[in-house]
Amino acid sequence: MAAPELPPAPRPSAEIASYHAHIYYDPTATRELAARLRQWIGERFLVRLGSWHDAKVGPHDRAMFQVAFARDVFATLVPWLMLNHQGLSILIHPNTTSPRRDHLADAFWIGTAVPLHGEVLPDYDEAEQALQPNTTPHLPA
Ligand code: ZN
């Protein structure tokens, strides 16, 4: 196997326009856990909580809801999720101009990794800027 080609320069982190956390759950077994986690997040972080998807959607192979957040929220939200995921699987991915790479190559998991079909995503798209938050945090993280 040939050695991978060395990149001429590192990718700047400014490529990242925003982030998503996808919180997976089982509609019959762990929806209540997910609902409590969702409430806890909304009470503590300025984010956009997405719709519940009890059925598979997009590249996601399990029920989940999305948490969209700005770059400056990452440093507080992500460590908090590491401590509070309660056994749920969470996918964290950046939003750049390559949704496929964001999900398949550059994402990471909190909890157990579950199947993901990133190959259905476009290789190029406009990077998603942080969505308008819909939470009103009032508790410390
Ligand atoms: Zn996403």
mmCIF file of C-alpha atoms and ligand atoms in Angstrom:
data_model
loop_
_atom_site.group_PDB
_atom_site.id
_atom_site.type_symbol
_atom_site.label_atom_id
_atom_site.label_comp_id
_atom_site.label_asym_id
_atom_site.label_seq_id
_atom_site.Cartn_x
_atom_site.Cartn_y
_atom_site.Cartn_z
ATOM 1 C CA MET A 1 0.000 0.000 0.000
ATOM 2 C CA ALA A 2 1.346 3.430 -0.958
ATOM 3 C CA ALA A 3 1.946 5.945 1.794
ATOM 4 C CA PRO A 4 -0.761 8.617 1.930
ATOM 5 C CA GLU A 5 0.106 11.843 0.180
ATOM 6 C CA LEU A 6 1.297 14.465 2.633
ATOM 7 C CA PRO A 7 -1.017 17.495 2.748
ATOM 8 C CA PRO A 8 0.735 20.722 1.755
ATOM 9 C CA ALA A 9 -0.706 22.548 4.778
ATOM 10 C CA PRO A 10 -3.106 21.854 7.640
ATOM 11 C CA ARG A 11 -6.762 22.692 7.193
ATOM 12 C CA PRO A 12 -7.548 25.835 9.196
ATOM 13 C CA SER A 13 -10.168 25.401 11.924
ATOM 14 C CA ALA A 14 -11.903 28.426 10.387
ATOM 15 C CA GLU A 15 -13.306 25.882 7.880
ATOM 16 C CA ILE A 16 -15.705 24.889 10.654
ATOM 17 C CA ALA A 17 -18.814 27.076 10.418
ATOM 18 C CA SER A 18 -20.698 25.359 13.260
ATOM 19 C CA TYR A 19 -21.230 21.955 14.888
ATOM 20 C CA HIS A 20 -23.929 19.362 15.374
ATOM 21 C CA ALA A 21 -24.400 16.849 18.143
ATOM 22 C CA HIS A 22 -26.776 14.020 17.163
ATOM 23 C CA ILE A 23 -28.251 12.315 20.188
ATOM 24 C CA TYR A 24 -29.473 8.792 19.419
ATOM 25 C CA TYR A 25 -32.086 6.908 21.382
ATOM 26 C CA ASP A 26 -34.385 3.919 21.174
ATOM 27 C CA PRO A 27 -38.011 5.143 20.783
ATOM 28 C CA THR A 28 -39.283 2.399 23.106
ATOM 29 C CA ALA A 29 -36.410 2.003 25.588
ATOM 30 C CA THR A 30 -34.475 5.255 26.004
ATOM 31 C CA ARG A 31 -36.689 8.092 24.739
ATOM 32 C CA GLU A 32 -37.290 9.267 28.311
ATOM 33 C CA LEU A 33 -33.542 9.411 29.008
ATOM 34 C CA ALA A 34 -33.071 11.368 25.805
ATOM 35 C CA ALA A 35 -35.903 13.742 26.752
ATOM 36 C CA ARG A 36 -34.320 14.483 30.120
ATOM 37 C CA LEU A 37 -30.916 15.050 28.499
ATOM 38 C CA ARG A 38 -32.565 17.364 25.959
ATOM 39 C CA GLN A 39 -34.184 19.347 28.784
ATOM 40 C CA TRP A 40 -30.896 19.556 30.705
ATOM 41 C CA ILE A 41 -29.128 20.858 27.590
ATOM 42 C CA GLY A 42 -31.791 23.497 26.981
ATOM 43 C CA GLU A 43 -31.518 24.707 30.567
ATOM 44 C CA ARG A 44 -27.723 25.118 30.320
ATOM 45 C CA PHE A 45 -26.596 25.900 26.766
ATOM 46 C CA LEU A 46 -27.416 28.378 24.022
ATOM 47 C CA VAL A 47 -28.144 25.947 21.184
ATOM 48 C CA ARG A 48 -30.783 25.014 18.629
ATOM 49 C CA LEU A 49 -32.621 21.875 19.669
ATOM 50 C CA GLY A 50 -33.881 20.067 16.562
ATOM 51 C CA SER A 51 -36.994 17.985 16.000
ATOM 52 C CA TRP A 52 -37.445 14.491 17.379
ATOM 53 C CA HIS A 53 -36.884 11.899 14.657
ATOM 54 C CA ASP A 54 -38.363 8.624 15.889
ATOM 55 C CA ALA A 55 -37.857 7.292 12.346
ATOM 56 C CA LYS A 56 -34.551 7.168 10.469
ATOM 57 C CA VAL A 57 -33.648 10.329 8.590
ATOM 58 C CA GLY A 58 -30.746 11.248 6.289
ATOM 59 C CA PRO A 59 -27.514 9.406 7.105
ATOM 60 C CA HIS A 60 -28.807 8.420 10.547
ATOM 61 C CA ASP A 61 -29.657 4.769 11.130
ATOM 62 C CA ARG A 62 -31.411 5.258 14.479
ATOM 63 C CA ALA A 63 -33.918 7.583 16.066
ATOM 64 C CA MET A 64 -32.251 10.825 17.106
ATOM 65 C CA PHE A 65 -32.541 14.544 17.598
ATOM 66 C CA GLN A 66 -30.016 17.158 16.577
ATOM 67 C CA VAL A 67 -28.375 19.850 18.682
ATOM 68 C CA ALA A 68 -26.894 22.616 16.485
ATOM 69 C CA PHE A 69 -24.408 24.972 18.085
ATOM 70 C CA ALA A 70 -21.909 27.713 17.390
ATOM 71 C CA ARG A 71 -18.141 27.246 17.529
ATOM 72 C CA ASP A 72 -17.813 29.023 20.860
ATOM 73 C CA VAL A 73 -20.252 26.622 22.574
ATOM 74 C CA PHE A 74 -18.141 23.548 21.793
ATOM 75 C CA ALA A 75 -15.698 23.933 24.711
ATOM 76 C CA THR A 76 -18.452 23.856 27.334
ATOM 77 C CA LEU A 77 -21.134 21.650 25.742
ATOM 78 C CA VAL A 78 -18.995 18.759 24.487
ATOM 79 C CA PRO A 79 -17.188 17.987 27.787
ATOM 80 C CA TRP A 80 -20.542 18.259 29.563
ATOM 81 C CA LEU A 81 -22.029 15.702 27.135
ATOM 82 C CA MET A 82 -19.074 13.376 27.838
ATOM 83 C CA LEU A 83 -20.141 13.313 31.478
ATOM 84 C CA ASN A 84 -23.908 13.310 30.980
ATOM 85 C CA HIS A 85 -24.750 11.157 27.933
ATOM 86 C CA GLN A 86 -26.107 8.436 30.275
ATOM 87 C CA GLY A 87 -25.160 5.629 27.944
ATOM 88 C CA LEU A 88 -26.732 7.245 24.887
ATOM 89 C CA SER A 89 -24.666 7.396 21.678
ATOM 90 C CA ILE A 90 -23.839 10.913 20.527
ATOM 91 C CA LEU A 91 -22.228 11.859 17.219
ATOM 92 C CA ILE A 92 -20.332 15.161 17.198
ATOM 93 C CA HIS A 93 -19.443 16.536 13.766
ATOM 94 C CA PRO A 94 -18.192 19.818 12.329
ATOM 95 C CA ASN A 95 -20.065 21.630 9.555
ATOM 96 C CA THR A 96 -17.698 22.514 6.726
ATOM 97 C CA THR A 97 -18.250 22.498 2.970
ATOM 98 C CA SER A 98 -18.078 18.666 2.867
ATOM 99 C CA PRO A 99 -21.005 17.053 4.726
ATOM 100 C CA ARG A 100 -19.807 13.577 3.711
ATOM 101 C CA ARG A 101 -16.323 14.100 5.130
ATOM 102 C CA ASP A 102 -17.753 15.895 8.195
ATOM 103 C CA HIS A 103 -19.761 12.782 9.097
ATOM 104 C CA LEU A 104 -17.511 9.952 7.894
ATOM 105 C CA ALA A 105 -13.953 11.132 8.476
ATOM 106 C CA ASP A 106 -13.970 14.059 10.878
ATOM 107 C CA ALA A 107 -16.659 13.191 13.425
ATOM 108 C CA PHE A 108 -16.299 11.502 16.807
ATOM 109 C CA TRP A 109 -18.559 9.602 19.166
ATOM 110 C CA ILE A 110 -19.467 9.986 22.800
ATOM 111 C CA GLY A 111 -20.670 6.597 24.012
ATOM 112 C CA THR A 112 -20.911 3.663 21.629
ATOM 113 C CA ALA A 113 -20.596 4.293 17.880
ATOM 114 C CA VAL A 114 -23.675 3.237 15.890
ATOM 115 C CA PRO A 115 -24.085 2.762 12.114
ATOM 116 C CA LEU A 116 -24.055 5.936 10.058
ATOM 117 C CA HIS A 117 -24.601 6.276 6.305
ATOM 118 C CA GLY A 118 -22.458 9.314 5.539
ATOM 119 C CA GLU A 119 -22.007 8.130 1.962
ATOM 120 C CA VAL A 120 -25.532 9.397 1.169
ATOM 121 C CA LEU A 121 -24.383 12.955 1.903
ATOM 122 C CA PRO A 122 -22.991 15.322 -0.733
ATOM 123 C CA ASP A 123 -19.238 15.707 -0.994
ATOM 124 C CA TYR A 124 -19.688 19.459 -1.335
ATOM 125 C CA ASP A 125 -22.331 21.832 0.014
ATOM 126 C CA GLU A 126 -22.489 25.269 1.548
ATOM 127 C CA ALA A 127 -21.245 25.064 5.154
ATOM 128 C CA GLU A 128 -24.092 25.426 7.666
ATOM 129 C CA GLN A 129 -23.633 28.511 9.818
ATOM 130 C CA ALA A 130 -24.820 28.255 13.419
ATOM 131 C CA LEU A 131 -28.624 28.117 13.509
ATOM 132 C CA GLN A 132 -30.659 30.562 15.584
ATOM 133 C CA PRO A 133 -30.698 29.213 19.174
ATOM 134 C CA ASN A 134 -34.084 28.215 20.620
ATOM 135 C CA THR A 135 -33.038 27.643 24.223
ATOM 136 C CA THR A 136 -32.892 30.017 27.191
ATOM 137 C CA PRO A 137 -30.121 28.696 29.437
ATOM 138 C CA HIS A 138 -30.479 29.664 33.098
ATOM 139 C CA LEU A 139 -28.543 26.965 34.961
ATOM 140 C CA PRO A 140 -24.751 26.495 35.236
ATOM 141 C CA ALA A 141 -23.259 23.720 33.096
HETATM 142 ZN ZN ZN B 1 -25.580 16.845 11.604
#
